[in-house]
Coordinates of N, CA, C and O in Angstrom, one line a residue:
M25 N -4.5 -63.7 25.2 CA -4.1 -62.2 24.4 C -4.6 -61.1 25.3 O -3.6 -60.3 25.4
K26 N -5.7 -61.0 25.5 CA -6.3 -59.9 26.4 C -5.7 -59.8 27.8 O -5.3 -58.5 28.4
R27 N -5.4 -61.1 28.3 CA -4.7 -61.0 29.7 C -3.3 -60.4 29.7 O -2.8 -59.6 30.5
S28 N -2.6 -60.7 28.6 CA -1.3 -60.6 28.4 C -1.1 -58.8 28.2 O -0.3 -58.3 28.8
V29 N -2.1 -58.4 27.6 CA -2.1 -57.0 27.1 C -2.4 -56.3 28.4 O -1.7 -55.0 28.7
A30 N -3.4 -56.7 29.3 CA -3.6 -56.1 30.6 C -2.7 -56.2 31.4 O -2.4 -55.1 32.1
L31 N -2.0 -57.2 31.6 CA -0.9 -57.4 32.5 C 0.3 -56.3 32.1 O 1.0 -55.8 33.0
I32 N 0.7 -56.4 30.8 CA 1.9 -55.4 30.4 C 1.3 -54.1 30.7 O 1.9 -53.2 31.3
S33 N 0.0 -53.6 30.3 CA -0.4 -52.5 30.7 C -0.2 -52.0 32.2 O 0.3 -51.1 32.7
F34 N -0.6 -52.8 32.9 CA -0.7 -52.6 34.5 C 0.7 -52.6 35.2 O 1.0 -51.6 35.7
I35 N 1.6 -53.4 34.5 CA 3.1 -53.3 34.7 C 3.6 -52.0 34.4 O 4.5 -51.2 35.2
G36 N 3.3 -51.4 33.2 CA 3.9 -50.3 32.6 C 3.2 -49.1 33.7 O 4.2 -48.2 33.7
M37 N 2.1 -49.2 33.9 CA 1.4 -48.0 34.9 C 2.1 -48.1 36.4 O 2.5 -47.1 36.8
L38 N 2.6 -49.4 36.7 CA 3.3 -49.5 38.1 C 4.6 -48.8 37.8 O 5.1 -48.2 38.9
M39 N 5.4 -49.0 36.8 CA 6.7 -48.7 36.5 C 6.5 -47.0 36.5 O 7.5 -46.2 37.0
I40 N 5.7 -46.5 35.7 CA 5.4 -45.0 35.6 C 5.2 -44.5 37.0 O 5.8 -43.4 37.4
A41 N 4.2 -45.0 37.9 CA 3.9 -44.6 39.0 C 5.2 -44.5 40.0 O 5.5 -43.6 40.8
Q42 N 6.0 -45.5 39.9 CA 7.1 -45.7 40.7 C 8.3 -44.8 40.6 O 8.7 -44.1 41.3
A43 N 8.4 -44.4 39.2 CA 9.4 -43.4 38.6 C 8.8 -42.2 39.3 O 9.7 -41.5 39.6
A44 N 7.6 -41.7 39.2 CA 7.2 -40.6 39.5 C 7.3 -40.3 41.0 O 7.8 -39.3 41.5
F45 N 7.0 -41.4 41.8 CA 6.9 -41.4 43.2 C 8.5 -41.2 43.6 O 8.8 -40.5 44.5
A46 N 9.5 -41.9 42.8 CA 10.8 -41.8 43.4 C 11.4 -40.4 43.2 O 12.4 -40.2 43.9
Q47 N 10.8 -39.5 42.5 CA 11.4 -38.2 42.2 C 10.8 -37.2 43.1 O 11.3 -36.1 43.3
N48 N 9.9 -37.7 44.0 CA 9.4 -36.8 45.2 C 10.2 -36.7 46.4 O 10.6 -37.8 46.8
V49 N 10.1 -35.5 47.0 CA 10.8 -35.4 48.2 C 10.0 -35.5 49.3 O 9.0 -34.6 49.2
S50 N 10.1 -36.3 50.3 CA 9.1 -36.3 51.4 C 9.3 -35.0 52.2 O 10.1 -34.5 52.4
W51 N 8.0 -34.7 53.1 CA 8.1 -33.7 53.9 C 9.0 -34.0 55.2 O 10.1 -33.0 55.6
T52 N 9.3 -35.3 55.4 CA 10.4 -35.7 56.4 C 11.7 -35.3 56.1 O 12.6 -34.7 56.7
Q53 N 12.1 -35.5 54.8 CA 13.2 -35.1 54.3 C 13.6 -33.8 54.2 O 14.7 -33.4 54.6
Y54 N 12.5 -32.9 53.8 CA 12.8 -31.6 53.8 C 13.1 -30.9 55.4 O 14.1 -30.3 55.5
F55 N 12.2 -31.4 56.3 CA 12.3 -30.9 57.5 C 13.6 -31.6 58.2 O 14.2 -30.8 59.1
F56 N 14.0 -32.6 58.0 CA 15.3 -33.3 58.5 C 16.4 -32.3 58.1 O 17.4 -31.9 58.8
V57 N 16.7 -32.1 56.7 CA 17.6 -31.0 56.3 C 17.6 -29.8 56.8 O 18.7 -29.4 57.2
A58 N 16.3 -29.1 56.9 CA 16.2 -28.0 57.5 C 16.5 -28.0 58.9 O 17.2 -27.0 59.3
R59 N 16.2 -28.8 59.6 CA 16.7 -29.0 61.2 C 18.2 -29.0 61.3 O 18.9 -28.2 62.0
N60 N 18.7 -29.6 60.5 CA 20.2 -29.7 60.5 C 20.9 -28.4 60.2 O 21.9 -28.1 60.6
I61 N 20.3 -27.9 59.1 CA 21.0 -26.6 58.5 C 20.7 -25.5 59.5 O 21.5 -24.4 59.5
F62 N 19.5 -25.5 59.9 CA 19.0 -24.3 60.6 C 18.5 -24.7 62.0 O 17.3 -24.7 62.3
P63 N 19.4 -25.1 62.8 CA 19.0 -25.7 64.0 C 18.2 -24.8 65.0 O 17.4 -25.3 66.0
Q64 N 18.4 -23.6 65.0 CA 17.5 -22.4 66.0 C 16.2 -22.1 65.3 O 15.6 -21.5 66.2
A65 N 16.1 -22.6 64.1 CA 14.7 -22.2 63.4 C 13.6 -22.9 64.2 O 13.6 -23.9 64.7
K66 N 12.7 -21.8 64.3 CA 11.3 -22.5 65.0 C 10.2 -22.7 64.0 O 9.4 -23.5 64.2
E67 N 10.2 -21.8 62.7 CA 9.2 -21.9 62.0 C 9.7 -22.0 60.5 O 10.8 -21.5 60.1
I68 N 8.9 -22.8 59.7 CA 9.2 -23.0 58.3 C 8.0 -22.6 57.4 O 6.9 -23.0 57.6
C69 N 8.3 -21.6 56.5 CA 7.1 -21.3 55.5 C 7.1 -22.1 54.4 O 8.4 -22.7 53.8
V70 N 6.0 -22.5 53.8 CA 5.7 -23.7 53.0 C 5.1 -22.8 51.8 O 3.7 -22.3 52.1
L71 N 5.3 -22.7 50.5 CA 4.9 -22.2 49.3 C 4.2 -23.4 48.7 O 4.9 -24.2 48.1
M72 N 2.8 -23.6 48.5 CA 2.4 -24.7 48.1 C 1.0 -24.4 47.1 O 0.2 -23.4 47.8
P73 N 0.7 -25.1 46.3 CA -0.6 -24.9 45.6 C -1.8 -25.2 46.5 O -1.7 -26.2 47.3
K74 N -2.7 -24.4 46.4 CA -4.1 -24.7 47.4 C -4.4 -26.0 47.1 O -5.0 -26.5 48.0
E75 N -4.6 -26.6 45.8 CA -5.3 -27.7 45.7 C -4.6 -28.9 46.2 O -5.1 -29.9 46.2
E76 N -3.3 -28.8 46.7 CA -2.5 -29.9 47.3 C -2.7 -29.7 48.9 O -2.2 -30.8 49.7
E77 N -3.3 -28.7 49.5 CA -3.2 -28.5 50.9 C -4.0 -29.7 51.7 O -3.5 -30.3 52.4
S78 N -5.2 -30.1 51.2 CA -5.8 -31.3 51.9 C -5.2 -32.4 51.7 O -4.9 -33.4 52.8
S79 N -4.5 -32.9 50.6 CA -3.9 -34.2 50.4 C -2.2 -34.0 51.1 O -1.9 -35.2 51.5
Q80 N -1.7 -32.9 51.4 CA -0.4 -32.9 51.9 C -0.5 -32.3 53.4 O 0.5 -32.7 54.2
E81 N -1.5 -32.0 54.1 CA -1.6 -31.3 55.3 C -1.2 -32.2 56.2 O -0.5 -32.0 57.3
L82 N -1.6 -33.5 56.2 CA -1.3 -34.4 57.4 C 0.0 -34.8 57.5 O 0.8 -34.8 58.7
A83 N 0.6 -35.2 56.2 CA 2.1 -35.7 56.2 C 2.9 -34.4 56.6 O 4.1 -34.7 57.3
L84 N 2.6 -33.2 56.1 CA 3.3 -32.0 56.3 C 3.4 -31.8 57.9 O 4.5 -31.3 58.5
G85 N 2.3 -31.7 58.6 CA 2.0 -31.4 60.1 C 2.9 -32.4 60.7 O 3.5 -32.0 61.8
R86 N 2.7 -33.8 60.4 CA 3.5 -34.7 61.3 C 5.1 -34.6 61.2 O 5.7 -34.5 62.0
A87 N 5.4 -34.3 59.9 CA 7.1 -34.1 59.7 C 7.4 -32.9 60.4 O 8.6 -32.6 61.1
A88 N 6.6 -31.7 60.3 CA 6.9 -30.4 61.1 C 7.1 -30.8 62.5 O 8.1 -30.4 63.3
A89 N 6.0 -31.5 63.1 CA 6.1 -31.8 64.4 C 7.3 -32.7 65.0 O 8.0 -32.3 66.0
R90 N 7.7 -33.7 64.1 CA 8.5 -34.4 64.5 C 10.1 -33.9 64.6 O 10.8 -34.0 65.5
F91 N 10.1 -32.7 63.9 CA 11.5 -31.9 63.7 C 11.2 -30.6 64.6 O 12.2 -29.8 64.3
H92 N 10.2 -30.6 65.2 CA 10.1 -29.4 66.1 C 9.8 -28.0 65.4 O 10.7 -27.2 65.7
F93 N 9.3 -28.0 64.1 CA 8.9 -26.8 63.3 C 7.5 -26.3 63.7 O 6.7 -27.2 63.5
K94 N 7.0 -25.3 63.4 CA 6.0 -24.8 63.2 C 5.8 -24.6 61.8 O 6.7 -23.8 61.2
A95 N 5.0 -25.1 60.9 CA 4.9 -25.0 59.6 C 3.7 -24.0 59.1 O 2.7 -24.1 59.5
K96 N 4.2 -22.9 58.5 CA 3.1 -21.8 58.2 C 2.9 -22.1 56.5 O 4.0 -21.8 55.9
L97 N 1.7 -22.2 56.1 CA 1.5 -22.4 54.7 C 1.0 -21.2 54.1 O 0.4 -20.2 54.4
Y98 N 1.6 -20.9 52.9 CA 1.2 -19.8 52.0 C 0.9 -20.6 50.8 O 1.5 -21.1 49.9
L99 N -0.8 -20.4 50.5 CA -1.3 -21.3 49.3 C -1.4 -20.2 48.3 O -1.8 -19.2 48.5
Y100 N -1.3 -20.9 47.0 CA -1.2 -20.0 45.9 C -2.2 -20.8 44.9 O -2.2 -22.1 44.7
T101 N -2.8 -20.0 43.8 CA -3.8 -20.6 42.9 C -3.0 -20.2 41.6 O -3.4 -20.7 40.5
D102 N -2.3 -19.1 41.5 CA -1.8 -18.6 40.0 C -0.5 -17.6 40.7 O -0.2 -17.5 41.7
A103 N 0.1 -17.1 39.6 CA 1.3 -16.1 39.7 C 1.0 -15.0 40.7 O 1.8 -14.5 41.4
L104 N -0.3 -14.4 40.6 CA -0.6 -13.2 41.4 C -0.6 -13.6 42.7 O 0.0 -12.9 43.7
S105 N -1.0 -14.7 43.2 CA -1.3 -15.2 44.7 C 0.2 -15.5 45.0 O 0.4 -15.5 46.2
I106 N 1.0 -15.9 44.1 CA 2.3 -16.4 44.6 C 3.0 -14.9 45.1 O 3.8 -14.8 46.2
G107 N 3.0 -13.9 44.3 CA 3.5 -12.6 44.8 C 3.0 -12.2 46.0 O 3.7 -11.5 46.7
K108 N 1.6 -12.3 46.2 CA 1.0 -11.7 47.3 C 1.6 -12.5 48.6 O 1.8 -11.9 49.6
N109 N 1.8 -13.8 48.3 CA 2.2 -14.7 49.5 C 3.7 -14.2 49.8 O 4.0 -14.2 51.2
L110 N 4.4 -14.0 48.9 CA 5.8 -13.5 49.3 C 5.9 -12.4 49.9 O 6.9 -12.2 50.8
K111 N 5.0 -11.5 49.7 CA 5.2 -10.1 50.5 C 4.5 -10.4 52.0 O 5.0 -9.6 52.9
M112 N 3.9 -11.5 52.1 CA 3.7 -11.9 53.7 C 4.7 -12.4 54.4 O 4.6 -12.6 55.6
I113 N 5.6 -13.2 53.7 CA 6.7 -13.9 54.3 C 7.5 -13.0 55.2 O 8.2 -12.2 54.4
P114 N 7.6 -13.2 56.4 CA 8.7 -12.5 56.9 C 10.1 -12.6 56.6 O 10.6 -13.5 56.0
E115 N 10.9 -11.5 56.8 CA 12.3 -11.5 56.4 C 12.9 -12.4 57.2 O 12.5 -12.9 58.5
K116 N 14.0 -12.9 56.5 CA 15.0 -14.0 57.3 C 14.3 -15.4 57.5 O 14.8 -16.1 58.4
S117 N 13.4 -15.5 56.9 CA 12.6 -16.9 56.9 C 13.3 -17.8 56.2 O 14.1 -17.7 55.5
I118 N 12.8 -19.1 56.5 CA 13.2 -20.3 55.7 C 11.9 -20.7 54.8 O 10.9 -20.8 55.5
L119 N 12.1 -20.8 53.6 CA 10.8 -21.1 52.6 C 11.1 -22.3 52.0 O 12.1 -22.3 51.2
I120 N 10.2 -23.2 52.2 CA 10.1 -24.4 51.2 C 9.3 -24.3 50.0 O 7.9 -23.9 50.2
V121 N 9.7 -24.2 48.8 CA 9.0 -24.1 47.8 C 8.4 -25.3 47.2 O 9.3 -26.0 46.5
S122 N 7.3 -25.7 47.2 CA 6.9 -27.0 46.8 C 6.8 -26.8 45.2 O 6.5 -26.0 44.7
D123 N 7.0 -28.2 44.8 CA 7.1 -28.2 43.4 C 5.8 -28.4 42.7 O 4.9 -29.0 42.8
S124 N 5.5 -27.7 41.6 CA 4.2 -27.4 41.0 C 4.7 -26.9 39.4 O 5.7 -26.2 39.1
P125 N 3.8 -26.9 38.4 CA 4.2 -26.6 37.2 C 4.4 -24.9 37.4 O 5.2 -24.3 36.4
L126 N 3.5 -24.4 38.2 CA 3.7 -22.9 38.3 C 5.2 -22.4 38.7 O 5.5 -21.4 38.3
T127 N 5.6 -23.2 39.8 CA 6.6 -22.9 40.4 C 7.8 -23.3 39.7 O 9.0 -22.7 39.6
R128 N 7.7 -24.0 38.7 CA 8.8 -24.4 37.7 C 8.9 -23.6 36.6 O 9.9 -23.7 36.0
D129 N 7.9 -22.8 36.4 CA 8.1 -21.8 35.3 C 9.0 -20.9 35.6 O 9.3 -20.3 36.6
K130 N 9.7 -20.5 34.5 CA 11.1 -19.8 34.8 C 10.9 -18.4 35.5 O 11.5 -18.0 36.4
S131 N 9.8 -17.7 34.9 CA 9.6 -16.3 35.5 C 9.1 -16.5 36.8 O 9.5 -15.5 37.6
S132 N 8.3 -17.2 37.2 CA 7.8 -17.7 38.5 C 9.1 -17.8 39.4 O 9.3 -17.2 40.5
M133 N 9.8 -18.7 39.0 CA 11.0 -19.1 39.7 C 12.0 -17.9 39.9 O 12.4 -17.7 41.0
M134 N 12.3 -17.3 38.9 CA 13.2 -16.3 39.3 C 12.5 -15.0 40.0 O 13.2 -14.3 41.0
Y135 N 11.1 -14.7 39.8 CA 10.6 -13.9 40.8 C 10.4 -14.3 42.2 O 10.8 -13.5 43.1
I136 N 10.3 -15.4 42.5 CA 10.4 -16.0 43.9 C 11.8 -15.9 44.5 O 12.1 -15.4 45.5
L137 N 12.9 -16.2 43.6 CA 14.2 -16.0 44.0 C 14.5 -14.6 44.5 O 15.3 -14.4 45.2
S138 N 14.1 -13.9 43.4 CA 14.7 -12.5 43.7 C 14.1 -11.9 44.9 O 14.6 -11.0 45.5
Q139 N 12.6 -12.2 45.2 CA 11.9 -11.5 46.2 C 12.6 -12.1 47.6 O 12.6 -11.5 48.6
S140 N 12.8 -13.4 47.4 CA 13.5 -14.0 48.6 C 14.7 -13.6 49.1 O 15.1 -13.3 50.3
K141 N 15.8 -13.2 47.7 CA 16.9 -12.6 48.2 C 16.8 -11.3 48.7 O 17.6 -10.9 49.8
E142 N 15.8 -10.6 48.5 CA 15.7 -9.1 48.9 C 15.2 -9.1 50.3 O 15.6 -8.4 50.9
K143 N 14.7 -10.2 50.7 CA 14.2 -10.1 52.1 C 15.1 -11.2 53.0 O 14.7 -11.4 54.2
G144 N 16.2 -11.7 52.4 CA 17.0 -12.6 53.1 C 16.3 -14.0 53.6 O 16.7 -14.4 54.5
I145 N 15.3 -14.3 52.8 CA 14.8 -15.5 53.1 C 15.7 -16.7 52.3 O 16.1 -16.6 51.1
S146 N 16.0 -17.7 53.1 CA 16.5 -19.0 52.5 C 15.5 -19.9 52.1 O 14.5 -20.4 52.5
V147 N 15.9 -20.1 50.6 CA 14.8 -20.9 49.7 C 15.4 -22.4 49.9 O 16.7 -22.7 49.5
V148 N 14.4 -23.3 50.1 CA 14.6 -24.8 50.0 C 13.8 -25.2 48.9 O 12.5 -25.1 48.9
S149 N 14.4 -26.1 47.9 CA 13.6 -26.7 46.9 C 14.1 -28.2 46.5 O 15.1 -28.4 47.0
A150 N 13.1 -28.8 45.7 CA 13.6 -29.9 45.3 C 13.8 -30.0 43.8 O 13.9 -31.0 43.1
S151 N 14.3 -28.9 43.4 CA 14.8 -28.6 42.2 C 16.1 -28.2 41.9 O 16.5 -27.2 42.4
Q152 N 17.0 -28.7 41.3 CA 18.1 -28.5 40.9 C 18.3 -27.3 40.0 O 19.1 -26.2 40.3
D153 N 17.3 -27.0 39.2 CA 17.1 -25.6 38.7 C 17.1 -24.4 39.7 O 17.7 -23.4 39.2
Y154 N 16.1 -24.7 40.9 CA 16.2 -23.6 41.7 C 17.7 -23.4 42.5 O 18.1 -22.1 42.5
V155 N 18.2 -24.5 42.7 CA 19.6 -24.2 43.3 C 20.6 -23.6 42.3 O 21.2 -22.7 42.9
D156 N 20.5 -23.9 41.1 CA 21.4 -23.3 40.0 C 21.0 -21.9 39.9 O 21.8 -21.0 39.7
A157 N 19.9 -21.6 40.3 CA 19.4 -20.0 39.9 C 19.5 -19.3 41.2 O 19.5 -18.0 41.4
G158 N 19.9 -19.9 42.2 CA 20.2 -19.0 43.6 C 19.4 -19.6 44.8 O 19.6 -19.1 45.9
A159 N 18.6 -20.7 44.9 CA 18.1 -21.3 46.1 C 19.2 -21.7 47.0 O 20.4 -22.4 46.4
L160 N 19.2 -21.7 48.3 CA 20.4 -22.0 49.3 C 20.2 -23.5 49.3 O 21.4 -24.1 49.1
V161 N 19.2 -24.2 49.4 CA 19.3 -25.6 49.6 C 18.6 -26.4 48.4 O 17.4 -26.0 48.2
G162 N 19.0 -27.5 47.9 CA 18.2 -28.3 46.9 C 18.2 -29.5 47.4 O 19.2 -30.3 47.7
L163 N 17.2 -30.3 47.4 CA 16.9 -31.7 47.5 C 16.6 -32.4 46.5 O 15.5 -32.4 46.0
V164 N 17.7 -33.0 45.8 CA 17.2 -33.6 44.5 C 17.5 -35.1 44.5 O 18.5 -35.4 44.9
K165 N 16.6 -35.8 43.8 CA 16.7 -37.2 43.8 C 17.2 -37.6 42.7 O 16.8 -37.1 41.4
E166 N 18.3 -38.3 42.6 CA 19.1 -38.8 41.4 C 19.3 -40.4 41.6 O 19.6 -40.9 42.7
A167 N 18.6 -41.1 40.7 CA 18.8 -42.6 40.7 C 18.5 -43.2 42.1 O 19.0 -44.0 42.5
G168 N 17.3 -42.6 42.3 CA 16.6 -42.9 43.6 C 17.0 -42.5 45.0 O 16.7 -43.0 46.0
R169 N 18.1 -41.8 45.0 CA 18.7 -41.4 46.1 C 18.8 -40.0 46.4 O 18.8 -38.9 45.1
L170 N 18.6 -39.4 47.6 CA 18.4 -38.0 47.9 C 19.8 -37.4 47.8 O 20.6 -38.1 48.5
R171 N 20.0 -36.4 47.1 CA 21.3 -35.5 47.2 C 20.8 -34.2 47.5 O 19.9 -33.6 47.0
V172 N 21.7 -33.8 48.6 CA 21.5 -32.4 48.9 C 22.7 -31.5 48.5 O 23.8 -31.9 48.5
V173 N 22.1 -30.3 47.9 CA 23.0 -29.3 47.2 C 22.8 -28.0 47.8 O 21.9 -27.6 48.1
I174 N 24.1 -27.4 48.2 CA 23.9 -26.3 48.7 C 24.7 -25.1 47.9 O 25.5 -25.4 47.1
N175 N 23.9 -24.1 47.6 CA 24.4 -22.9 46.9 C 24.7 -21.4 47.8 O 23.9 -21.0 48.3
L176 N 26.0 -21.6 47.9 CA 26.4 -20.4 48.7 C 26.7 -19.0 48.0 O 27.3 -18.1 48.6
K177 N 26.6 -19.1 46.7 CA 26.8 -17.9 45.6 C 26.3 -16.8 46.4 O 26.9 -15.6 46.4
F178 N 25.0 -16.8 46.9 CA 24.2 -15.6 47.5 C 24.2 -15.6 49.0 O 23.5 -14.7 49.6
S179 N 24.8 -16.6 49.7 CA 24.8 -16.7 51.0 C 26.1 -17.0 51.4 O 26.6 -17.8 52.3
R180 N 27.1 -16.3 51.2 CA 28.6 -16.4 51.6 C 28.9 -16.6 53.0 O 29.8 -17.1 53.8
Q181 N 27.9 -15.9 53.9 CA 28.0 -15.6 55.3 C 28.0 -17.0 56.0 O 28.4 -17.4 57.0
L182 N 27.2 -18.0 55.2 CA 27.0 -19.3 55.8 C 28.3 -20.4 55.4 O 28.2 -21.2 56.0
A183 N 29.1 -19.9 54.6 CA 30.3 -20.7 54.2 C 30.9 -21.6 55.4 O 31.1 -22.7 55.0
G184 N 31.2 -20.9 56.3 CA 31.9 -21.7 57.4 C 31.2 -22.8 58.1 O 31.8 -23.7 58.7
K185 N 29.8 -22.7 57.8 CA 29.0 -23.8 58.5 C 29.2 -25.2 57.8 O 29.1 -26.3 58.3
F186 N 29.4 -25.1 56.3 CA 29.5 -26.2 55.8 C 30.8 -26.9 55.6 O 31.4 -26.9 54.4
T187 N 31.1 -27.4 56.5 CA 32.6 -28.1 56.7 C 32.3 -29.5 56.2 O 31.3 -30.0 55.9
P188 N 33.5 -30.1 55.7 CA 33.2 -31.6 55.2 C 32.6 -32.5 56.2 O 31.6 -33.3 55.7
E189 N 32.8 -32.3 57.7 CA 32.2 -33.3 58.6 C 30.7 -33.0 58.6 O 29.9 -33.9 58.5
F190 N 30.4 -31.6 58.6 CA 29.0 -31.4 58.5 C 28.2 -31.8 57.2 O 27.2 -32.4 57.3
N191 N 28.8 -31.6 56.1 CA 28.2 -32.0 54.7 C 28.0 -33.4 54.8 O 27.0 -34.0 54.3
Q192 N 28.8 -34.4 55.3 CA 28.6 -35.7 55.4 C 27.6 -36.2 56.2 O 26.7 -36.9 56.2
K193 N 27.6 -35.4 57.5 CA 26.5 -35.7 58.5 C 25.0 -35.6 57.8 O 24.0 -36.4 58.1
V194 N 24.8 -34.4 57.1 CA 23.5 -34.0 56.6 C 23.3 -34.6 55.2 O 22.3 -34.6 54.6
G195 N 24.4 -35.1 54.6 CA 24.1 -35.8 53.2 C 24.4 -34.8 52.1 O 23.8 -35.0 51.0
I196 N 25.2 -33.7 52.4 CA 25.1 -32.7 51.4 C 26.3 -33.3 50.2 O 27.5 -33.7 50.8
I197 N 26.2 -33.4 49.1 CA 27.1 -33.9 48.1 C 27.7 -32.8 47.3 O 28.9 -33.1 46.7
K198 N 27.0 -31.6 47.3 CA 28.0 -30.7 46.5 C 27.5 -29.0 47.3 O 26.4 -28.9 47.4
V199 N 28.6 -28.4 47.4 CA 28.5 -27.0 47.7 C 28.8 -26.1 46.5 O 30.0 -26.2 46.2
L200 N 28.0 -25.1 46.0 CA 28.2 -24.3 44.9 C 28.8 -23.1 45.7 O 28.1 -22.4 46.5
Q201 N 30.0 -22.5 45.3 CA 30.5 -21.3 45.6 C 30.9 -20.4 44.5 O 30.9 -20.4 43.4

C-alpha cells in the first residue's frame, strides 16, 4: 500500500515537472527566432531576474554564441530595478523579457512595453499576454509545440518582411495587424 502511494506520488510529480518544463522556451529557441527576424543584429538585451543569472548563464551564453549574438544581461530584483534597467537599454535594441512573476504583473508588463515603444525597442517574450499588449514577437508553447506570433500593430514598418514564405521558414503561425 505504501509503495503504491509513493509510486503514484512520484508519477504525479513527474507529470507536473514535465508540464512545467513543456511550457518553457529555451534560449536556443529565442535566439533562433531573433536571428531569423533580425539577421543584421549583433546584440540582444535580456531582462532577467537576478536570482536566475547563475542557473541560466551557461545555456544563455551558448545559445547566444551559436547564433552569433552578444547577449547583454539586465538583471532585476524588483519593479524599481526593472525601470532602471529599461533606461540603460539602448534605443532600437532587441529585448528578450524573461518570464517571472514580476514581469507577468500587469503594471510591470505595461511599463516595460510602453518604455520599449518609446525607445523603439523590439520586445520578444514567451507570453501571449505580452504579444497581445504590444510585444513584437511571442514564442508561445501550445500543446507542447512552439508557436511564434508576431504583433505588427505598433511596428507597421516591418509588415513587408513577414511574407507567407518567411513566416513558414521561421514557424510564425499568426501575424497580428
